[in-house]
Amino acid sequence: QQTAFAKQQDKIAHLQKFIARFKAKAEYLASTVDTIATAAEVPAAVAAYLSSKRLGLQAVATPDVGAMSWSAAGLVVEARSAVDTDKVGISGCFCAIAETGTLMLLSGPQTPAAVSLLPETHIALVPVSRIVATMEDAVALLRSECGNLPRAVNFISGPSRTGDIEQTIVLGAHGPCRVHLILIGETS
């Protein structure tokens, strides 16, 4: 019979395995990954990423993450749905799937899908507590927390890609050419 402490240690070990697998799979799919300890660090992490890629300091964000202290990090972020001229979109995610390095995003008034689909760069905020092992676990979580399905569920596995032209992989043909993931929470 395991003690409460041993059970907690097992839970932490499983979460750390999920985090490591998710990160490895996401990077294999051409996403970049950063890790931070708390949500308060998100604006600075976004500003550092945008500066390192010379992408400017403007973005659009889903309303669910739009109230963060973006201006304190020197960013100009509008909380709204994206339009075709927006270069950077920032969103949260419903959960992340370790086995495939995939994000699950739900569309709704606070989480418009266009923010993750239209801009050239998508930055997703991923709480490590929302990383699940499998696609089946993600669907089970969706059913348990939401009941009814939202109008759309989007699965994002790295930047958009196509091999339509001469069987050569091209990133960003039908969506973002860059996906940057910021894992939030204790990862070690």
mmCIF file with all atom_site columns, N, CA and C in Angstrom, residues 19 23 27 32-38 41 45 126 128 180-188:
data_model
loop_
_atom_site.group_PDB
_atom_site.id
_atom_site.type_symbol
_atom_site.label_atom_id
_atom_site.label_alt_id
_atom_site.label_comp_id
_atom_site.label_asym_id
_atom_site.label_entity_id
_atom_site.label_seq_id
_atom_site.pdbx_PDB_ins_code
_atom_site.Cartn_x
_atom_site.Cartn_y
_atom_site.Cartn_z
_atom_site.occupancy
_atom_site.B_iso_or_equiv
_atom_site.pdbx_formal_charge
_atom_site.auth_seq_id
_atom_site.auth_comp_id
_atom_site.auth_asym_id
_atom_site.auth_atom_id
_atom_site.pdbx_PDB_model_num
ATOM 1  N N  . ILE A 1 19  ? 5.634  15.790 -19.880 1.00 0.00 ? 19  ILE A N  1
ATOM 2  C CA . ILE A 1 19  ? 6.227  17.060 -20.307 1.00 0.00 ? 19  ILE A CA 1
ATOM 3  C C  . ILE A 1 19  ? 7.400  16.804 -21.250 1.00 0.00 ? 19  ILE A C  1
ATOM 4  N N  . LYS A 1 23  ? 7.404  17.853 -25.207 1.00 0.00 ? 23  LYS A N  1
ATOM 5  C CA . LYS A 1 23  ? 8.428  18.773 -25.710 1.00 0.00 ? 23  LYS A CA 1
ATOM 6  C C  . LYS A 1 23  ? 9.209  18.141 -26.856 1.00 0.00 ? 23  LYS A C  1
ATOM 7  N N  . GLU A 1 27  ? 9.047  19.561 -30.722 1.00 0.00 ? 27  GLU A N  1
ATOM 8  C CA . GLU A 1 27  ? 10.260 20.015 -31.398 1.00 0.00 ? 27  GLU A CA 1
ATOM 9  C C  . GLU A 1 27  ? 10.519 19.208 -32.666 1.00 0.00 ? 27  GLU A C  1
ATOM 10 N N  . THR A 1 32  ? 9.043  25.413 -31.683 1.00 0.00 ? 32  THR A N  1
ATOM 11 C CA . THR A 1 32  ? 10.069 25.756 -30.707 1.00 0.00 ? 32  THR A CA 1
ATOM 12 C C  . THR A 1 32  ? 9.398  25.779 -29.344 1.00 0.00 ? 32  THR A C  1
ATOM 13 N N  . VAL A 1 33  ? 10.161 25.493 -28.303 1.00 0.00 ? 33  VAL A N  1
ATOM 14 C CA . VAL A 1 33  ? 9.585  25.356 -26.961 1.00 0.00 ? 33  VAL A CA 1
ATOM 15 C C  . VAL A 1 33  ? 10.428 26.117 -25.956 1.00 0.00 ? 33  VAL A C  1
ATOM 16 N N  . ASP A 1 34  ? 9.744  26.852 -25.101 1.00 0.00 ? 34  ASP A N  1
ATOM 17 C CA . ASP A 1 34  ? 10.369 27.567 -23.998 1.00 0.00 ? 34  ASP A CA 1
ATOM 18 C C  . ASP A 1 34  ? 9.641  27.133 -22.728 1.00 0.00 ? 34  ASP A C  1
ATOM 19 N N  . THR A 1 35  ? 10.306 27.166 -21.602 1.00 0.00 ? 35  THR A N  1
ATOM 20 C CA . THR A 1 35  ? 9.654  26.822 -20.337 1.00 0.00 ? 35  THR A CA 1
ATOM 21 C C  . THR A 1 35  ? 9.860  27.953 -19.346 1.00 0.00 ? 35  THR A C  1
ATOM 22 N N  . ILE A 1 36  ? 8.791  28.247 -18.616 1.00 0.00 ? 36  ILE A N  1
ATOM 23 C CA . ILE A 1 36  ? 8.833  29.261 -17.563 1.00 0.00 ? 36  ILE A CA 1
ATOM 24 C C  . ILE A 1 36  ? 8.112  28.702 -16.345 1.00 0.00 ? 36  ILE A C  1
ATOM 25 N N  . ALA A 1 37  ? 8.361  29.286 -15.199 1.00 0.00 ? 37  ALA A N  1
ATOM 26 C CA . ALA A 1 37  ? 7.803  28.758 -13.958 1.00 0.00 ? 37  ALA A CA 1
ATOM 27 C C  . ALA A 1 37  ? 6.374  29.217 -13.698 1.00 0.00 ? 37  ALA A C  1
ATOM 28 N N  . THR A 1 38  ? 6.065  30.481 -14.020 1.00 0.00 ? 38  THR A N  1
ATOM 29 C CA . THR A 1 38  ? 4.742  31.020 -13.669 1.00 0.00 ? 38  THR A CA 1
ATOM 30 C C  . THR A 1 38  ? 4.140  31.810 -14.827 1.00 0.00 ? 38  THR A C  1
ATOM 31 N N  . GLU A 1 41  ? 5.405  35.299 -15.894 1.00 0.00 ? 41  GLU A N  1
ATOM 32 C CA . GLU A 1 41  ? 6.578  35.416 -16.758 1.00 0.00 ? 41  GLU A CA 1
ATOM 33 C C  . GLU A 1 41  ? 6.239  35.384 -18.243 1.00 0.00 ? 41  GLU A C  1
ATOM 34 N N  . ALA A 1 45  ? 8.573  36.376 -21.637 1.00 0.00 ? 45  ALA A N  1
ATOM 35 C CA . ALA A 1 45  ? 8.992  35.259 -22.500 1.00 0.00 ? 45  ALA A CA 1
ATOM 36 C C  . ALA A 1 45  ? 8.555  35.502 -23.945 1.00 0.00 ? 45  ALA A C  1
ATOM 37 N N  . VAL A 1 126 ? 0.979  26.976 -22.716 1.00 0.00 ? 126 VAL A N  1
ATOM 38 C CA . VAL A 1 126 ? 0.623  25.610 -22.349 1.00 0.00 ? 126 VAL A CA 1
ATOM 39 C C  . VAL A 1 126 ? 0.929  25.359 -20.868 1.00 0.00 ? 126 VAL A C  1
ATOM 40 N N  . VAL A 1 128 ? 1.661  23.227 -17.873 1.00 0.00 ? 128 VAL A N  1
ATOM 41 C CA . VAL A 1 128 ? 2.109  21.833 -17.840 1.00 0.00 ? 128 VAL A CA 1
ATOM 42 C C  . VAL A 1 128 ? 1.081  20.927 -17.171 1.00 0.00 ? 128 VAL A C  1
ATOM 43 N N  . HIS A 1 180 ? 5.435  28.567 -31.638 1.00 0.00 ? 180 HIS A N  1
ATOM 44 C CA . HIS A 1 180 ? 6.289  28.637 -30.451 1.00 0.00 ? 180 HIS A CA 1
ATOM 45 C C  . HIS A 1 180 ? 5.425  28.317 -29.239 1.00 0.00 ? 180 HIS A C  1
ATOM 46 N N  . LEU A 1 181 ? 5.868  27.362 -28.453 1.00 0.00 ? 181 LEU A N  1
ATOM 47 C CA . LEU A 1 181 ? 5.123  26.907 -27.282 1.00 0.00 ? 181 LEU A CA 1
ATOM 48 C C  . LEU A 1 181 ? 5.825  27.377 -26.017 1.00 0.00 ? 181 LEU A C  1
ATOM 49 N N  . ILE A 1 182 ? 5.060  27.953 -25.111 1.00 0.00 ? 182 ILE A N  1
ATOM 50 C CA . ILE A 1 182 ? 5.601  28.359 -23.825 1.00 0.00 ? 182 ILE A CA 1
ATOM 51 C C  . ILE A 1 182 ? 4.954  27.482 -22.770 1.00 0.00 ? 182 ILE A C  1
ATOM 52 N N  . LEU A 1 183 ? 5.755  26.559 -22.206 1.00 0.00 ? 183 LEU A N  1
ATOM 53 C CA . LEU A 1 183 ? 5.269  25.675 -21.158 1.00 0.00 ? 183 LEU A CA 1
ATOM 54 C C  . LEU A 1 183 ? 5.347  26.417 -19.838 1.00 0.00 ? 183 LEU A C  1
ATOM 55 N N  . ILE A 1 184 ? 4.209  26.434 -19.125 1.00 0.00 ? 184 ILE A N  1
ATOM 56 C CA . ILE A 1 184 ? 4.105  27.209 -17.885 1.00 0.00 ? 184 ILE A CA 1
ATOM 57 C C  . ILE A 1 184 ? 3.933  26.266 -16.700 1.00 0.00 ? 184 ILE A C  1
ATOM 58 N N  . GLY A 1 185 ? 4.880  26.316 -15.772 1.00 0.00 ? 185 GLY A N  1
ATOM 59 C CA . GLY A 1 185 ? 4.781  25.506 -14.569 1.00 0.00 ? 185 GLY A CA 1
ATOM 60 C C  . GLY A 1 185 ? 6.065  24.767 -14.300 1.00 0.00 ? 185 GLY A C  1
ATOM 61 N N  . GLU A 1 186 ? 6.118  24.127 -13.160 1.00 0.00 ? 186 GLU A N  1
ATOM 62 C CA . GLU A 1 186 ? 7.311  23.399 -12.747 1.00 0.00 ? 186 GLU A CA 1
ATOM 63 C C  . GLU A 1 186 ? 7.519  22.197 -13.662 1.00 0.00 ? 186 GLU A C  1
ATOM 64 N N  . THR A 1 187 ? 8.669  22.122 -14.304 1.00 0.00 ? 187 THR A N  1
ATOM 65 C CA . THR A 1 187 ? 8.947  21.020 -15.246 1.00 0.00 ? 187 THR A CA 1
ATOM 66 C C  . THR A 1 187 ? 10.082 20.125 -14.791 1.00 0.00 ? 187 THR A C  1
ATOM 67 N N  . SER A 1 188 ? 10.618 20.368 -13.607 1.00 0.00 ? 188 SER A N  1
ATOM 68 C CA . SER A 1 188 ? 11.705 19.506 -13.150 1.00 0.00 ? 188 SER A CA 1
ATOM 69 C C  . SER A 1 188 ? 11.428 18.942 -11.781 1.00 0.00 ? 188 SER A C  1
#
